Each structure stands twice: as C-alpha cells, then as structure tokens.
Coordinates of C-alpha atoms in Angstrom, one line a residue:
X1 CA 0.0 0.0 0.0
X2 CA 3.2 2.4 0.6
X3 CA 4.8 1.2 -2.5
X4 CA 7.9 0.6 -0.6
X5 CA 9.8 -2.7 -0.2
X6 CA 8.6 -4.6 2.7
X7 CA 11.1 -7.4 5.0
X8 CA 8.7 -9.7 6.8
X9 CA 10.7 -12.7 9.1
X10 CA 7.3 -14.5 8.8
X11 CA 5.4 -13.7 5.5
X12 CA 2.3 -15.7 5.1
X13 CA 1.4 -15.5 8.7
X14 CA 2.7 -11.4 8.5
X15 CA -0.8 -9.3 9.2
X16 CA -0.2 -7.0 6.7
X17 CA 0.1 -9.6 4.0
X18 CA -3.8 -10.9 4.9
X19 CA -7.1 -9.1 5.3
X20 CA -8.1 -12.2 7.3
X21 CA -6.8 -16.0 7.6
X22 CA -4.0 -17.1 6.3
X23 CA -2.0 -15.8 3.5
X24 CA -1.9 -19.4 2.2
X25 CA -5.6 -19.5 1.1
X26 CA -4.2 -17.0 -1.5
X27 CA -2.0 -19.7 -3.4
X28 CA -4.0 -22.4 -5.3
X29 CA -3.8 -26.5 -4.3
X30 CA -0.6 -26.8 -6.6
X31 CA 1.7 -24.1 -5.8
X32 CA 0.7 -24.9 -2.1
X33 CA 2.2 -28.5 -2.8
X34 CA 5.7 -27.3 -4.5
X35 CA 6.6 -26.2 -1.0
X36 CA 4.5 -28.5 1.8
X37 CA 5.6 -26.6 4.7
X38 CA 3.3 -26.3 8.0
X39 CA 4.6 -22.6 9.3
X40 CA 6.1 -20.1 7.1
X41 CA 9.1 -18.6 6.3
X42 CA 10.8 -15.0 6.0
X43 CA 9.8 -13.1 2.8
X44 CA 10.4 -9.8 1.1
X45 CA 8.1 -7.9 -1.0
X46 CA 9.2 -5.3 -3.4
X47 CA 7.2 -2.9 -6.2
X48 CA 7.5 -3.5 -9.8
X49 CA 8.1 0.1 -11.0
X50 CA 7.5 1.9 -14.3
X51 CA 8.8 4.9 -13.3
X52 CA 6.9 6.2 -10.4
X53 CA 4.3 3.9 -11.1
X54 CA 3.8 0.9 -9.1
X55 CA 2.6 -1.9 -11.7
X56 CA 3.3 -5.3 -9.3
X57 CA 5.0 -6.6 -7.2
X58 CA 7.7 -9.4 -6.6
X59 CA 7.1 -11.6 -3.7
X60 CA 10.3 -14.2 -2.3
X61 CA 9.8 -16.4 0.1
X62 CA 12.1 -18.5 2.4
X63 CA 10.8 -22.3 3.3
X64 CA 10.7 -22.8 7.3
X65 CA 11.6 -26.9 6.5
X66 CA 14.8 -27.9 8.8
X67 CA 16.3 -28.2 11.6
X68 CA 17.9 -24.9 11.5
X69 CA 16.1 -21.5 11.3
X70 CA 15.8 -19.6 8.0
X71 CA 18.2 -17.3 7.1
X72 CA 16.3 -13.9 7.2
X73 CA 16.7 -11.3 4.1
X74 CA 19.1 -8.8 4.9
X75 CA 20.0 -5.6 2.9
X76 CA 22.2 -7.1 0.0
X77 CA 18.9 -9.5 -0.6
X78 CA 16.8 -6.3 -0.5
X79 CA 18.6 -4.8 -2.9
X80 CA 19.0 -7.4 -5.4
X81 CA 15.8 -8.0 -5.5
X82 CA 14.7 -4.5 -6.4
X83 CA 17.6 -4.3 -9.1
X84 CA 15.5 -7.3 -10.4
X85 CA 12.1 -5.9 -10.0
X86 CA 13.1 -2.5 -11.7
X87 CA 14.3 -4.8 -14.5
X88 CA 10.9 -6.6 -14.4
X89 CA 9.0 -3.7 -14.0
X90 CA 10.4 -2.0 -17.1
X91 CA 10.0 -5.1 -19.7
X92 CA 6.9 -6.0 -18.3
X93 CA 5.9 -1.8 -18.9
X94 CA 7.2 -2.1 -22.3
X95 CA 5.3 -5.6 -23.2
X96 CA 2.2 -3.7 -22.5
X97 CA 3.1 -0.2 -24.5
X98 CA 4.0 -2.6 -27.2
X99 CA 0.5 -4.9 -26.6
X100 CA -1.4 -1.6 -26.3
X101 CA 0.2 0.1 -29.2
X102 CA -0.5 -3.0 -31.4
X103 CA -4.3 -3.5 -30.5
X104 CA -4.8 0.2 -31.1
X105 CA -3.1 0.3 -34.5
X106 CA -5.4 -2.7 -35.3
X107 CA -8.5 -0.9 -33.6
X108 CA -7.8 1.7 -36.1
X109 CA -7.2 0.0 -39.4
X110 CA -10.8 -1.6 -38.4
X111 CA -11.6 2.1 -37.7
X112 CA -10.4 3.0 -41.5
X113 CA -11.6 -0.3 -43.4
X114 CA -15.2 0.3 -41.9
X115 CA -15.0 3.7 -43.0
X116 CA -14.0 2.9 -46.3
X117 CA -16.9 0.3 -46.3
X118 CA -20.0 2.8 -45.4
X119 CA -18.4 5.9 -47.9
X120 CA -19.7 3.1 -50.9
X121 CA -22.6 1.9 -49.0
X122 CA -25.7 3.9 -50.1
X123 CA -28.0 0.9 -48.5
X124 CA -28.8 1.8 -45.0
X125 CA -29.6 -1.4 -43.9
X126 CA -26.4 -2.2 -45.2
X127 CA -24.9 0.4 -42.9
X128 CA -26.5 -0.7 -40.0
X129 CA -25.2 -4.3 -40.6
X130 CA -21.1 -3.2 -41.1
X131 CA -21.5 -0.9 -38.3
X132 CA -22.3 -3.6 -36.1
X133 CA -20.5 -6.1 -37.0
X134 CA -17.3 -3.2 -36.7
X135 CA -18.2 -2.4 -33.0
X136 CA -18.5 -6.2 -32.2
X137 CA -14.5 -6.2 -33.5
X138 CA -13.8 -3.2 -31.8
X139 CA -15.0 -3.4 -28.2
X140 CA -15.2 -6.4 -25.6
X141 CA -17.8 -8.3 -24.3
X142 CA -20.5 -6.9 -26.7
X143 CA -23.6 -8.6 -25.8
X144 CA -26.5 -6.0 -27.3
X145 CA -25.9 -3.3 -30.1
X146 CA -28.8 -0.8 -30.3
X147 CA -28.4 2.0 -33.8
X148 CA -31.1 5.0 -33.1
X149 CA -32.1 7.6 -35.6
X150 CA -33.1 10.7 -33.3
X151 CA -36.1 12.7 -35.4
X152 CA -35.2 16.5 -34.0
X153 CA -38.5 17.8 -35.1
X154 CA -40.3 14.9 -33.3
X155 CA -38.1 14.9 -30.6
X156 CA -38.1 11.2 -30.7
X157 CA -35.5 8.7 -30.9
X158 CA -36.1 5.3 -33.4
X159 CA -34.3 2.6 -33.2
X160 CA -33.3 1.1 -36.5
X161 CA -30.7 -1.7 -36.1
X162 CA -30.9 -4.2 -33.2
X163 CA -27.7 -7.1 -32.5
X164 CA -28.1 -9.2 -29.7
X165 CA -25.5 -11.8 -29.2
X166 CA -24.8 -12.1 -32.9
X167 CA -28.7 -12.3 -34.1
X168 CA -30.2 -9.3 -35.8
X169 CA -33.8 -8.7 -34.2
X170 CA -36.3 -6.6 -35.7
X171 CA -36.1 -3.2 -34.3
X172 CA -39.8 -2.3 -35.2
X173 CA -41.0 -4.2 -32.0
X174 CA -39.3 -1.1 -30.1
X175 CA -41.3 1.9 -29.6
X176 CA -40.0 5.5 -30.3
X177 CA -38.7 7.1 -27.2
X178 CA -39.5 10.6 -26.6
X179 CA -36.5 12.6 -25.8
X180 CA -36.1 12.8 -22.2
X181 CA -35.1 16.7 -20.5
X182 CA -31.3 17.2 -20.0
X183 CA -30.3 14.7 -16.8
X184 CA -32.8 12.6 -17.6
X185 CA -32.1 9.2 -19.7
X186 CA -29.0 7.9 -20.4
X187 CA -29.9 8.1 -24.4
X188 CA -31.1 11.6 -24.4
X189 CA -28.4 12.6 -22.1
X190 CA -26.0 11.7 -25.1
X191 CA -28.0 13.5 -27.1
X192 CA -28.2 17.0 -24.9
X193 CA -24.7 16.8 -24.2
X194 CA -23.3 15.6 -27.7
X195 CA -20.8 13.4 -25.8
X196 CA -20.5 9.4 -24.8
X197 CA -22.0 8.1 -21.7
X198 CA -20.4 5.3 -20.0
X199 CA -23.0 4.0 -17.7
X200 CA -22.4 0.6 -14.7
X201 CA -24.3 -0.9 -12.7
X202 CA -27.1 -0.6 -14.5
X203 CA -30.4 -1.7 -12.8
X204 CA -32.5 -4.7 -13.7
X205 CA -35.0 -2.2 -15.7
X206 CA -32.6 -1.0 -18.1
X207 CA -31.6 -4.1 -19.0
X208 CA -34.1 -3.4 -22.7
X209 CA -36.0 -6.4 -24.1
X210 CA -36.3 -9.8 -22.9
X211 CA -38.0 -12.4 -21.4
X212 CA -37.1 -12.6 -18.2
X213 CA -34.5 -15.4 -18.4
X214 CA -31.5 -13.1 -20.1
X215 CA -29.1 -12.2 -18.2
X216 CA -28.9 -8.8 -16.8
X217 CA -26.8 -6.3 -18.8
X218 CA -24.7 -4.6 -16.2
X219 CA -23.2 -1.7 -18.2
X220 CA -23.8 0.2 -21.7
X221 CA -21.8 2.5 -23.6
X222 CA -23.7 5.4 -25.7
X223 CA -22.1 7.2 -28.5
X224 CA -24.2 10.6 -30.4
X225 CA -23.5 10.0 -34.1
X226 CA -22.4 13.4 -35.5
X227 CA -22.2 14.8 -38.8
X228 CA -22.2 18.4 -39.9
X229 CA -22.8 19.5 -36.5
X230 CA -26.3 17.7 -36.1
X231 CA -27.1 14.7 -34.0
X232 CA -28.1 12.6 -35.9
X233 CA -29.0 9.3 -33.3
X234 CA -26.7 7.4 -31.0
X235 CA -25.2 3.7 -30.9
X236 CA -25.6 1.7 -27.4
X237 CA -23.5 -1.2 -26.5
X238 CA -24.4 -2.9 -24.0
X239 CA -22.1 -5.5 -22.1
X240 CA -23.1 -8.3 -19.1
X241 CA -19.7 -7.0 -17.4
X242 CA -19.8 -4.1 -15.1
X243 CA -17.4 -1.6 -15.6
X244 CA -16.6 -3.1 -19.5
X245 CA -16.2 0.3 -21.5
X246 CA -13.4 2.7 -20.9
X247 CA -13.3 6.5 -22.3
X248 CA -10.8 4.8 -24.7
X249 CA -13.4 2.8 -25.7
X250 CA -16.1 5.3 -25.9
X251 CA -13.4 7.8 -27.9
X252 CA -13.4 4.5 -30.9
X253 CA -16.6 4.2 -31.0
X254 CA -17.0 8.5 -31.6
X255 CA -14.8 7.7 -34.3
X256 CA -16.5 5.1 -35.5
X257 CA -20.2 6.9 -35.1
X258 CA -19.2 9.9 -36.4
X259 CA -18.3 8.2 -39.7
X260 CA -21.3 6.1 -39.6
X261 CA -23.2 10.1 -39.4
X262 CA -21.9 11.2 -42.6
X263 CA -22.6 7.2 -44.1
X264 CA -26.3 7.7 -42.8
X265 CA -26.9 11.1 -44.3
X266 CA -25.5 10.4 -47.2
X267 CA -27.4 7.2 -47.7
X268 CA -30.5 8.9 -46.3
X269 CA -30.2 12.0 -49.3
X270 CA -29.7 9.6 -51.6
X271 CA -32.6 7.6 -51.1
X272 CA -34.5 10.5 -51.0
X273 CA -33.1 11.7 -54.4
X274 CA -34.3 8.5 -56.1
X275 CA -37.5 8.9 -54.3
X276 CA -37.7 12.2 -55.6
X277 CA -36.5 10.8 -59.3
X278 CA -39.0 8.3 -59.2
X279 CA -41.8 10.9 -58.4
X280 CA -40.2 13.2 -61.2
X281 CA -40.1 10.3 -63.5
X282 CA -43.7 9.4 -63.0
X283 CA -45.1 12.8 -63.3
X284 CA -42.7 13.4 -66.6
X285 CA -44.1 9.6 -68.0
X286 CA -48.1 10.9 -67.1
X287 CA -47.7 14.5 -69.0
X288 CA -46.0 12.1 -71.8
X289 CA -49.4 10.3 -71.8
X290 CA -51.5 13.0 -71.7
X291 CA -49.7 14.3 -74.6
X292 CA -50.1 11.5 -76.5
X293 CA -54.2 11.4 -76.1
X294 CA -54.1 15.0 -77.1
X295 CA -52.3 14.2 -80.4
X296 CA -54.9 11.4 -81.0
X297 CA -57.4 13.3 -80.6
X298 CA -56.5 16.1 -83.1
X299 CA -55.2 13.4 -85.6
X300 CA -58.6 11.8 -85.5
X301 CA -56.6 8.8 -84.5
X302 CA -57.9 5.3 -83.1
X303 CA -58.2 5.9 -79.4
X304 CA -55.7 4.0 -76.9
X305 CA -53.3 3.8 -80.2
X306 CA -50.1 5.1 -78.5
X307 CA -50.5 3.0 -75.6
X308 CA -51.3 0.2 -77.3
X309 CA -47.8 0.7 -79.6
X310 CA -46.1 1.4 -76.3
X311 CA -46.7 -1.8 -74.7
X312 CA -46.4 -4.0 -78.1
X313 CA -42.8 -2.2 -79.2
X314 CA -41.9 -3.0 -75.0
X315 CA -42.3 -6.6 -75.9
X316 CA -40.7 -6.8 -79.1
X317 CA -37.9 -4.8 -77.9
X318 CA -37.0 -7.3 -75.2
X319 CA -37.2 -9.8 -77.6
X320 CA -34.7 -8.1 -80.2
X321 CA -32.0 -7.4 -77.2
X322 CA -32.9 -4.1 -75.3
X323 CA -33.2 -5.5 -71.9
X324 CA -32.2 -2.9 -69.9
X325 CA -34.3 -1.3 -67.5
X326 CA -33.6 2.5 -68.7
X327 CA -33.3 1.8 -72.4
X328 CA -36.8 0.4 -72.3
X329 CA -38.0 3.4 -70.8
X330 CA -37.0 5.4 -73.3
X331 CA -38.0 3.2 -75.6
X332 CA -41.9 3.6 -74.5
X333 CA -41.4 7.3 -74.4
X334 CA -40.3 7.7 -77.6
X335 CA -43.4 5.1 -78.7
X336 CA -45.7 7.6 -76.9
X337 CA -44.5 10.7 -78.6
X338 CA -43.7 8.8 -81.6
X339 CA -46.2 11.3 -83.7
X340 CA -45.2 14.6 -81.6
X341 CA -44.0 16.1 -84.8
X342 CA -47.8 16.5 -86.2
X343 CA -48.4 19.1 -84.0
X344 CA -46.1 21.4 -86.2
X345 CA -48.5 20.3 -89.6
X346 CA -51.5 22.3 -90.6
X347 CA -55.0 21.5 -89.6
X348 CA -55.6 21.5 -93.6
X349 CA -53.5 18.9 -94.1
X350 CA -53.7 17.1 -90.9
X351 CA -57.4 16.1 -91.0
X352 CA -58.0 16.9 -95.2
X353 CA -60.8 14.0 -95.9
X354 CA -59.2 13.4 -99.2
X355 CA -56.1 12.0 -100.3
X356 CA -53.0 14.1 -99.8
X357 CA -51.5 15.6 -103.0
X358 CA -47.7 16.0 -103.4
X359 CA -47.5 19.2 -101.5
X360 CA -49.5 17.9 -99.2
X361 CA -46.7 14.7 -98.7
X362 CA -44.2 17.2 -98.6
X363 CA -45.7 19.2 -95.7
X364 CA -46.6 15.6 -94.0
X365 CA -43.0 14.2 -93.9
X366 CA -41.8 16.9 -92.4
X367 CA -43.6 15.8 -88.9
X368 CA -40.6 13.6 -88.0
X369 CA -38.1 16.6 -88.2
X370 CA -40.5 18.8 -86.4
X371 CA -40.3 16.0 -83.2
X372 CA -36.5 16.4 -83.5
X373 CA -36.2 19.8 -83.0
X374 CA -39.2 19.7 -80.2
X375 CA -38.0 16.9 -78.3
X376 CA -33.8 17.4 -78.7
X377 CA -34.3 20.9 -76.5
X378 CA -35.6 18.8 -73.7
X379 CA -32.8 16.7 -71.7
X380 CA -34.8 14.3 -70.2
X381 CA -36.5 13.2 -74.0
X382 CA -33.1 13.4 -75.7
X383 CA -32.4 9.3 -75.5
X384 CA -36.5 8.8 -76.5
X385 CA -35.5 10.6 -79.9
X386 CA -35.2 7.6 -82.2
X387 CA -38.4 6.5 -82.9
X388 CA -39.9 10.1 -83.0
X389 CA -37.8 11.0 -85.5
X390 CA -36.7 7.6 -87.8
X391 CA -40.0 5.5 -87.5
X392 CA -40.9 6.4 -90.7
X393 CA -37.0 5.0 -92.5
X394 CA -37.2 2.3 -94.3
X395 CA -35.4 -1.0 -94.3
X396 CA -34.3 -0.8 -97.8
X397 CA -33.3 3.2 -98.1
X398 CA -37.0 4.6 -99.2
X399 CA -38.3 6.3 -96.1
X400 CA -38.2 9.6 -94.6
X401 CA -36.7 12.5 -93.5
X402 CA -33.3 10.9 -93.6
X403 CA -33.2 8.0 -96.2
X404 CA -31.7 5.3 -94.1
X405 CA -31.0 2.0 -94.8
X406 CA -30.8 -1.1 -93.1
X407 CA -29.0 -0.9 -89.9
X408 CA -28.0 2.5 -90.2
X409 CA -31.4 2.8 -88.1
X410 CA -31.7 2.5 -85.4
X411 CA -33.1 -0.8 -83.6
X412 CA -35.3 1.0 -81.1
X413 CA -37.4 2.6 -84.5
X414 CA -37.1 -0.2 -86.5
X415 CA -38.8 -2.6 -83.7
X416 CA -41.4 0.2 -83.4
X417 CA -41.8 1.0 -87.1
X418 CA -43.1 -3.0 -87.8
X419 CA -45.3 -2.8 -84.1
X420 CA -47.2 0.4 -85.8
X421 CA -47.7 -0.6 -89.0
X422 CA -49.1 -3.5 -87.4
X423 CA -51.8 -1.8 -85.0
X424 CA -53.0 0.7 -88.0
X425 CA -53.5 -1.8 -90.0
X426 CA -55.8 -4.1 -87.4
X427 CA -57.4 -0.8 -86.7
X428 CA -60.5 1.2 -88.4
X429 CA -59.7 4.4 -89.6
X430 CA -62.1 7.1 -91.3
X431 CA -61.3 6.5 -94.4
X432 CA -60.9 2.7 -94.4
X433 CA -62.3 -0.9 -92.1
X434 CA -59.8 -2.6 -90.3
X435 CA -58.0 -5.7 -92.0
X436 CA -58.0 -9.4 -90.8
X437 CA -55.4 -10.5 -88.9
X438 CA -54.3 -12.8 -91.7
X439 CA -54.1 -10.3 -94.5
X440 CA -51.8 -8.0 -91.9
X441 CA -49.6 -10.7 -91.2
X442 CA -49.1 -11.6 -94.7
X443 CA -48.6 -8.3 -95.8
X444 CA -46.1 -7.5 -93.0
X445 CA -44.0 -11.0 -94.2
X446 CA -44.2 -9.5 -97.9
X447 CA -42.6 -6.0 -96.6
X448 CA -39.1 -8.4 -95.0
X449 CA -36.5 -6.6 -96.6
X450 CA -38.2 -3.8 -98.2
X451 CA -40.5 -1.9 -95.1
X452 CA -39.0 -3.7 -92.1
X453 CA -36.1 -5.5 -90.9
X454 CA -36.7 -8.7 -91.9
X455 CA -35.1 -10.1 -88.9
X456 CA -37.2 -8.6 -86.5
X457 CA -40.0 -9.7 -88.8
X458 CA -39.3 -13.2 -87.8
X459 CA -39.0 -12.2 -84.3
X460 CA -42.3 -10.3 -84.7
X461 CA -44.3 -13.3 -86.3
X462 CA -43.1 -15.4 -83.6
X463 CA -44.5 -13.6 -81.2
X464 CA -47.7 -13.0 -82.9
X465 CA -47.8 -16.8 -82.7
X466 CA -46.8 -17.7 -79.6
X467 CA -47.1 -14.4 -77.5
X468 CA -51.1 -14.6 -76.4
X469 CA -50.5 -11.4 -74.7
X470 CA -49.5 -9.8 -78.1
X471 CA -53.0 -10.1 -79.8
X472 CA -54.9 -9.3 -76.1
X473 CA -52.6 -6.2 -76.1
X474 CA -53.5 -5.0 -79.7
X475 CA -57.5 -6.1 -79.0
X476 CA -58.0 -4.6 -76.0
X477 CA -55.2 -2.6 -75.3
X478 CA -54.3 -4.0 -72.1
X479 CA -51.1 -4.2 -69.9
X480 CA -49.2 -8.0 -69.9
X481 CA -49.6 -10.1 -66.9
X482 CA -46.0 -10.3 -66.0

C-alpha cells in the first residue's frame, strides 16, 4: 500500500500480507504442494516500478523446513531484489506499450476499413449491418448493439438496427422514445450533451427487451453519431460486465459513429433523391401520356393507339435485345410521342378528308423533323429521340426524312416501325375498315427486306404466334400479366 519494499521474518502468517486468515488460502492446491511446509518462512516484497508507477510486485519467500532456522533477508537480498524488480518492472511496462500500441493500430485500421466500407454503401440497412459487426471487433464483451435515428422535429429517438448476441432482431418491435429533458435518460443525455456516456451498474429495468431469463446487462456505452454539426441518433452497446467500457473505448466508437453520421446522411439523401427521381419520373411519364391522347385526338386517330404501340414495341424490344431497364423506358417514351412532330402540320392537311397531294406529302413528312427539334431541346427526352424521329425510315433506303438504310437505323425505330404498322393496319380508320389478322400478317412477311427489318420480322411473327399477350394487347389494349 506504501509502494515501498517490505522485509517480513514470517510472511504468510505477516498481518499486513492478509485481510483475514492465512496468506496461504491466496495460493491455489498446486503451488501450495511445491513447498508442503506447515509454518512459514521469512519473505520480502518489493514494487515492480515503471517509473513512479507501481505496476506489481515481486514476492520471495524463504521455506521454514529444517532443523535450522531460516536465514532472514538482509539488505544485499533487498537490494537485489529491487535491481530485479526495476528490470521486471520495465520489460513487463514495455510488453504492454507494445500490446497496447499494437491493439490500437489494429482498432484503427478496423476504424479505417469500416470507413471505407459505409463511404460506398448507399444501403442503410447495409450500414447498419457493417456498423455492427465493426463495434463487435472493436470493443469487448458486446452482448446487445442498439443504432437509433433521433427525429429533432419529433423529438423522438427510433431505433433502427438491433444485435443481440450475434442475431439481428427486428427493431420495429421497439417503440419511439420521446427525448427525455437534459439529466434525464442515459440516451437523451447523449443526445443534450453531444458526448459518450459510460453508464455501470445498471439496474435490472434498463436491461431493454427480454423475457425474463437473459441475463442482466450490467453496463452500456452510448455514443451521439455526428455529422455536420447535427445529431443525428446514438449507438448503445451494452455488455453483461460491469465496468466493461473505458473512455478509450467510448473515444473509438465517436470515431467510429461519427463516420457512420456522414454514411447515414449520405445514404438517407440519396434515397431521398431517387424517391424524388422516381416521383419526377412518373409525373414526366403521365404528362407524356397526356400528350399523346391529345395528339390522338387532333389526328382523328384510333383511341388507346399510343398506348397500345407502347406496350407492343416493350415486348418486341425485349425480344430483339434491349433488356435494360432505362433503355426500355425510353423506348416507351419515344413510342408515346412517336407522332409529336404532327403538332407542327396544318390542320388542312392534318385532317384533309381526301387523299393528300404531293405538296401535301411534302408538308406531312416533315412531322418527324418537327419532333426532333421539339424533343432534342428537352434533356430528359433526348435518349426517346429515335423513334420520333426515324419510324418512318425504311429498311431498304426509301423512307423519310433521312433515307436510311438497313441498320443504319436505329433498332429502337425499326422494332417500333413494324409494331405500328401493325396496330394501324388491325385498326378502323375514317377512311378505311380494319384488315383481318391474316391479310396484316401476310402483308407484313411480304414487306421483310423492303419496309422492315426482316429479322425482326421473324421475331415479330413469332411472337404473334406464340405471344397470347400480343394479340390481347392490340384487341384490347391491355397491360401484360407479367
């Protein structure tokens, strides 16, 4: 207790050497039986120093065995044996710099991987999981992990993420908590003050959910997760020891919490940008329909006609090789506002009764050119441009405005130029009856290599065979099943 070196002439039995009993109930059954002696023997004890600091202490022992007495530890003995604990007291200090200094530097590449891990992450389940399974690495005797979201305008704190004993739980069976006044609630207190809470000996009731037959959690840990100056909710880790967590502990985990922070709002915007995208998308995709109506309308045409052509160039564009999610959509944009350019031709020509003369024709092909310089201005329409302004090329070179040939156009307006044709045709117009479906196929296998590409004529018949949904589709103009 002095940190001094201590001489005793009878060391287990010495009083200062027991709080009660003897000093031998301190040594287990074997060390006891390396030295079977009934009374004990003189003993010195002497502080293993860092330093100043006392960090143990070195404890020799004389046997009382024999005839003749002991030999009691004089000053030469005293001395040596300091010499030997300042020895000891220095490598043992320098073992645990050295053990310290390597479980840190692996604390913090953990520290940097996981860091690394939630900057790509823009899941935040995903977060939640590496976070946990980070602080698990990081800190001892984990037994319960608890992420929080605290909802400032609310003033209530949500938990999000719940590990207990390496099982997730779902953390919707835990009510909001309302934000407790400053002093009040270990959670809320983290929250007020902005800084870790180390919390023992915590009572039966905080021990969170159970059923009765957990063992108690006896101390917690809770960490605000910062970023940009906001609070943004708190971690708790909760332990079965008392006294578990350190401040060295709790300064991690603010490392590691504060980088979650930035993860979590970062994940958070970006969710709420393709939200937002997704609500953008939809309204841009409804005023697309709308336009389309309107355009029927004024041209007189069939009603449902660009929806119709919408869904049937969907399918046969899968089938020719456009498969990705955001080509498609283009795709059916484009088929929506694939006659867009008609809004720049005259009513007089637009709706004559008669048959249009050459001037007439000239005005009329100019409709596809009118939808490129409409639709081009418009970012968001840009990619839908092909089939507004080449559905009406032609496989072999005759078509208009541009003259292509063959695969010089391009595979979204060929697919949709064969798809039209196909729905006029089936459809009655004011100036003619609808055709079977046999005449329209034949005449659509007569146009291979002339009208249409006469691959995707094969993939088109094929489909019209075995595709019930295409006929449904161009009958009744309704969506596919799946």
């Amino acid at each position: 207790a002095e940190n001094e070196p201590y001489v005793s002439a009878n060391l287990f039995g010495d009083p200062l050497h027991r709080d009660q009993g003897n000093l031998r109930e301190n040594f287990d059954p074997l060390e006891l039986s390396l030295y079977p002696v009934k009374e004990a023997g003189p003993g010195l004890a002497v502080p293993l120093r860092s330093g100043e600091e006392a960090i143990g202490v070195l404890v020799v022992a004389r046997s009382g065995v024999g005839e003749a007495p002991p030999r009691l530890f004089g000053g030469s003995d005293l001395q040596l044996a300091e010499t030997i604990a300042e020895i000891a007291g220095n490598a043992i200090h320098r073992t645990q710099l050295f053990e310290k200094t390597r479980q840190y530097a692996d604390q913090l590449a953990t520290v940097s991987a996981v860091g690394r891990t939630l900057a790509e992450t823009m899941n935040l389940i995903e977060i939640y999981d590496h976070l946990g399974t980070a602080v698990m690495q990081l800190l001892p005797d984990v037994a319960t992990i608890l992420i929080s979201l605290f909802d400032a305008e609310a003033s209530l704190i949500h938990c999000v993420y719940c590990l207990h004993e390496n099982m997730v739980l779902d953390s919707s069976s835990f009510k909001p908590l309302p934000l407790a006044p400053p002093g009040e609630g270990t959670q809320s207190e983290a929250i007020h003050t902005r800084k870790p809470v180390i919390v023992n000996d915590l009572p039966a009731v905080e021990r969170g959910e159970g059923d009765g037959e957990d063992r108690p959690i006896a101390s917690a840990l809770y960490v605000p997760m910062i970023a940009k100056g906001r609070v943004l909710g708190v971690i708790q880790v909760q332990s079965y020891t008392n006294y578990c967590f350190s401040q060295a502990d709790a300064d991690l985990l603010v490392l590691v919490g504060n980088t979650a922070a930035i993860a979590i709002e970062n994940a958070s915007l970006f969710q709420e940008t393709q939200a937002a995208n997704t609500f953008l998308e939809h309204a841009y995709d409804t005023t697309l329909e709308g336009w389309a109506r309107a355009l029927e309308l004024r041209d007189q045409e069939t009603e449902g006609h660009s929806q119709r052509v919408a869904l049937l160039t969907l399918r046969l564009a899968a089938a020719a090789g456009i498969t990705d999610a955001g080509q498609l959509a283009h795709v059916r944009r484009g088929a929506l506002l694939h006659d867009i350019g008609k809004m720049g031709i005259p009513d007089n020509v637009l709706l004559k009764p008669g048959p249009l003369d050459e001037q007439d024709w000239k005005i009329m092909r100019r409709h596809p050119v009118y939808a490129f310089d409409l639709l081009s201005r418009i970012a968001y329409l840009q990619p839908a441009l092909d089939i507004p302004y080449c559905h009406h090329e032609k496989w072999d070179g005759s078509g208009y405005p541009r003259g292509l040939q063959g695969e010089e156009i391009p595979l979204a307006a060929r697919v949709f130029t064969l798809v039209d044709v196909w729905d006029a045709l089936l459809s009655n117009r004011p100036y003619r009856p609808a055709r079977g479906v046999a005449e329209v196929i034949e005449y659509i296998r007569s146009q291979a290599g002339r009208h249409f590409d006469p691959h995707l004529v094969e993939l088109f018949l094929r489909l019209v065979e075995e595709d019930p949904q295409f006929l449904r589709i161009t009958q009744h103009g309704e969506a596919p099943e799946n």
